[in-house]
PDB file of C-alpha atoms in Angstrom:
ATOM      1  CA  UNK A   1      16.541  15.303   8.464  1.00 47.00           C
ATOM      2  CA  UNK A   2      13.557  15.167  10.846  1.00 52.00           C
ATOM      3  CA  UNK A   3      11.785  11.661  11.097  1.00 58.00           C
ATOM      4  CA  UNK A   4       8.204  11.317   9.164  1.00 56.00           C
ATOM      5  CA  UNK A   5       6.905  10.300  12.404  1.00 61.00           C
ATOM      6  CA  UNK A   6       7.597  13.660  14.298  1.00 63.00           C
ATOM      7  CA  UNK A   7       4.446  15.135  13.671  1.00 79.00           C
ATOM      8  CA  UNK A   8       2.335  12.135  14.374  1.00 87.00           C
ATOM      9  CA  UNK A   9       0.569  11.949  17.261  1.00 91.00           C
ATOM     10  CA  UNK A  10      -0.650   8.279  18.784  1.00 91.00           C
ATOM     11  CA  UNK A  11      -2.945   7.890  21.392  1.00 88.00           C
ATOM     12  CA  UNK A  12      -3.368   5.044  23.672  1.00 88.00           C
ATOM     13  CA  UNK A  13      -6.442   3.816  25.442  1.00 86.00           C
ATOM     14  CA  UNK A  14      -7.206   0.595  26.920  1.00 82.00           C
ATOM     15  CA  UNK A  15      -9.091   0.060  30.047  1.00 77.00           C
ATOM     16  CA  UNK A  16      -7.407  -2.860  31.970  1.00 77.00           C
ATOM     17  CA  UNK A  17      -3.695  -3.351  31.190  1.00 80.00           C
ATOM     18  CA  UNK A  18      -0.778  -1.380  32.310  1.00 85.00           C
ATOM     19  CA  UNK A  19      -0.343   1.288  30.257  1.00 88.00           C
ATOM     20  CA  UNK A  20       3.549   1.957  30.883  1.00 91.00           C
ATOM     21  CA  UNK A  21       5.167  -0.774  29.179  1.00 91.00           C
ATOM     22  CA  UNK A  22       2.716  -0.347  26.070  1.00 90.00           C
ATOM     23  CA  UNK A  23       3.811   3.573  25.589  1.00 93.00           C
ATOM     24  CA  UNK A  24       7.389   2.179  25.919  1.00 94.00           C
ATOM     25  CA  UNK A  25       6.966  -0.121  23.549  1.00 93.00           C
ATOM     26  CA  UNK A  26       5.048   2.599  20.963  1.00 93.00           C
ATOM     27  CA  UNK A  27       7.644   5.289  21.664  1.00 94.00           C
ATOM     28  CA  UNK A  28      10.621   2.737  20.572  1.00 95.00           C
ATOM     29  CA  UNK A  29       8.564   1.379  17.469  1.00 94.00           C
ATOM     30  CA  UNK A  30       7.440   4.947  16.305  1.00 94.00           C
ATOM     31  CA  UNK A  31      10.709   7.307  17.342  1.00 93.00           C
ATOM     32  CA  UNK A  32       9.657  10.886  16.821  1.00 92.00           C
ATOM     33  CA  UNK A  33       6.539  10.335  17.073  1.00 93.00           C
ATOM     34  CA  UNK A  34       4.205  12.192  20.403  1.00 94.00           C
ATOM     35  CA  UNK A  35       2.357   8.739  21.986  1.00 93.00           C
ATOM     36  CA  UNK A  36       0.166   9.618  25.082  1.00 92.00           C
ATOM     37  CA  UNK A  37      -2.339   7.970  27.006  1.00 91.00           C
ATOM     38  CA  UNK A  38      -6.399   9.452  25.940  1.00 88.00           C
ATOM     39  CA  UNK A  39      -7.977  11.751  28.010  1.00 86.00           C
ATOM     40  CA  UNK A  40     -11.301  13.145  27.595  1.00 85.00           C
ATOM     41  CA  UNK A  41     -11.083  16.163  26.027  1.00 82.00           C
ATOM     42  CA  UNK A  42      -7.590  16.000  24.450  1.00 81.00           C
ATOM     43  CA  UNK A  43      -6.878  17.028  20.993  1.00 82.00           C
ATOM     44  CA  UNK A  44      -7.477  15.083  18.529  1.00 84.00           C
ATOM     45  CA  UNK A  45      -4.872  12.265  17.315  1.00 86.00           C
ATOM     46  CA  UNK A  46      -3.576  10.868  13.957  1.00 87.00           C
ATOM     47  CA  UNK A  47      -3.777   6.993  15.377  1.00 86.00           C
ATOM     48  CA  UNK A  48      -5.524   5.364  17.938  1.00 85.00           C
ATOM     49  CA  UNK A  49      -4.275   2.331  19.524  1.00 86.00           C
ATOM     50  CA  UNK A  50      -7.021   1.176  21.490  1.00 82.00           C
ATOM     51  CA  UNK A  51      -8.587  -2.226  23.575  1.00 78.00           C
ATOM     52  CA  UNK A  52     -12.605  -1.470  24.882  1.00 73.00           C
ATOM     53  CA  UNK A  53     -12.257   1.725  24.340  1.00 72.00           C
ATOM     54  CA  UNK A  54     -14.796   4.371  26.529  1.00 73.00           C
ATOM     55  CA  UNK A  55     -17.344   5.576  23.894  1.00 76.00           C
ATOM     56  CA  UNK A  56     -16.623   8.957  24.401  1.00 76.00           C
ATOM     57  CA  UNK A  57     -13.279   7.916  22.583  1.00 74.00           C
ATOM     58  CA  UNK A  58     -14.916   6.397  19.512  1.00 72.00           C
ATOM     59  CA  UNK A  59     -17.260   9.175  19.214  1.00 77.00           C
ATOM     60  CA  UNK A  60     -14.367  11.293  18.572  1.00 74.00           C
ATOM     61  CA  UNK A  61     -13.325  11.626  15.154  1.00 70.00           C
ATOM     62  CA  UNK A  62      -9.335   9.933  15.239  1.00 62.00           C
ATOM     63  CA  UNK A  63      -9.363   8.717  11.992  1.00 59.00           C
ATOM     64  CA  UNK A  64      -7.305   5.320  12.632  1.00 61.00           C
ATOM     65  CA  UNK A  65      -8.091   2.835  15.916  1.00 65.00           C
ATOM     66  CA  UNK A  66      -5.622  -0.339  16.225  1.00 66.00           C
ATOM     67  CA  UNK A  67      -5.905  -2.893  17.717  1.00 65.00           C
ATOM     68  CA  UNK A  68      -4.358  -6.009  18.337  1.00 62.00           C
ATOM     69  CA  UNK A  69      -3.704  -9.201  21.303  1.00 62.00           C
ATOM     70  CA  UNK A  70      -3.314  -7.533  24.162  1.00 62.00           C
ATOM     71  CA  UNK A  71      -1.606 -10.847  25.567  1.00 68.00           C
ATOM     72  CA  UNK A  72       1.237 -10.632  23.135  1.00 78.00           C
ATOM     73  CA  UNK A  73       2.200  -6.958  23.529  1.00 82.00           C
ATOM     74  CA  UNK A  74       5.805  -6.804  21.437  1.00 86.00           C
ATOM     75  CA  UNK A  75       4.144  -8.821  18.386  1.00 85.00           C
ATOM     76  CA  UNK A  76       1.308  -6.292  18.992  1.00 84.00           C
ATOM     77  CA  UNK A  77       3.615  -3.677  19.113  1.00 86.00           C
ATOM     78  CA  UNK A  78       5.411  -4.596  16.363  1.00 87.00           C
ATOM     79  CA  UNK A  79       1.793  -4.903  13.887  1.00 85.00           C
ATOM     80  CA  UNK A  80       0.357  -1.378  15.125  1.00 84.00           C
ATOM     81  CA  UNK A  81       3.696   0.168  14.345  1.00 87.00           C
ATOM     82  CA  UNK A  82       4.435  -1.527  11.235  1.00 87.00           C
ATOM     83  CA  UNK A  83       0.645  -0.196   9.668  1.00 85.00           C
ATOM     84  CA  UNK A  84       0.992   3.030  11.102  1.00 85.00           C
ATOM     85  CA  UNK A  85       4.381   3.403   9.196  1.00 85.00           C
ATOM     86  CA  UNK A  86       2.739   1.698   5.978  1.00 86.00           C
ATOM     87  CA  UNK A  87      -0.382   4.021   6.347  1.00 82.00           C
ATOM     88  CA  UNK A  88       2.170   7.580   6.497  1.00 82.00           C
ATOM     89  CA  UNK A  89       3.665   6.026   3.529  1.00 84.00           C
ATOM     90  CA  UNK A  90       0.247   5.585   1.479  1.00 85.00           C
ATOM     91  CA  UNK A  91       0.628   1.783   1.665  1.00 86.00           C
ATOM     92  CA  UNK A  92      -2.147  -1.049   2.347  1.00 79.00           C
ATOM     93  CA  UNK A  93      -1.694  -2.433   5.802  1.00 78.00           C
ATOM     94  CA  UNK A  94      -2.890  -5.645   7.523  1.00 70.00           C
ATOM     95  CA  UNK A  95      -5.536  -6.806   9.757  1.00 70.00           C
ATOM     96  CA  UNK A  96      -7.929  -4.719   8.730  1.00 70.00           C
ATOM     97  CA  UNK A  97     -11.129  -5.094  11.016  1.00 66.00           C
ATOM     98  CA  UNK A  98     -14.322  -4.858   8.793  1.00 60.00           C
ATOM     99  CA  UNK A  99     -17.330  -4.889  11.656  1.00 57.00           C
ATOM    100  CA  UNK A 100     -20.042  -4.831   8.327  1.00 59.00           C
ATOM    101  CA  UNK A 101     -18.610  -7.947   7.127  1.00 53.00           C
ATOM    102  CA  UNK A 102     -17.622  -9.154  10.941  1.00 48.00           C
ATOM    103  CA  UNK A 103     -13.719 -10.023  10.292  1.00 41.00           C
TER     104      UNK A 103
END
C-alpha cells in the first residue's frame, strides 16, 4: 500500500539557516512525501514550511505555510510534520498563526 504522503509535495524556504539538515529532517518525518527547497517559478506545493519567506513566495498561492523555532529544529520538525499529517487526515492542528487577531 502506497503511503498518504506520496503525493504530497513540501516546500522549504527560509532565508538564513542551512537548509540540509531541515530537508533531512522533513524527508524522515514525512516518508513518501517530495520535500524540496522553493525556487521561483516552481510548481506549486501542498505545504509550505517557511521562516521570512521572499514575497514572491507568499504571493504564490500554496495553500499551507508552517512555521515554527527555527532554534529548535527536531521539536520543529516534529510540529510541522505532525499538522501536516493531521491536516491530510481532515484533523484540527496546532499553532495556528492568526495575523488578524496577532497570535
Amino acid at each position: 500500500m502506497p503511503s498518504p504522503l506520496a503525493a504530497m509535495k513540501v516546500i522549504f524556504s527560509c532565508t538564513d539557516t542551512k537548509v540540509e539538515p531541515w530537508l533531512q529532517g522533513l524527508c524522515a518525518a514525512l516518508p513518501g512525501a517530495e520535500i524540496s527547497v522553493w525556487q521561483p517559478g516552481a510548481s506549486l506545493a501542498d505545504h509550505a514550511v517557511v521562516w521570512a519567506p521572499l514575497q514572491q513566495l507568499m504571493d504564490e498561492p500554496h495553500p499551507t505555510p508552517h512555521t515554527s523555532a527555527r532554534t529548535l529544529r527536531e521539536e520543529s520538525i516534529a510540529q510541522i510534520a505532525g499538522n501536516i499529517v493531521a491536516q491530510q487526515r481532515g484533523e484540527a492542528i496546532a499553532g495556528i498563526v492568526d495575523t488578524i487577531l496577532g497570535y
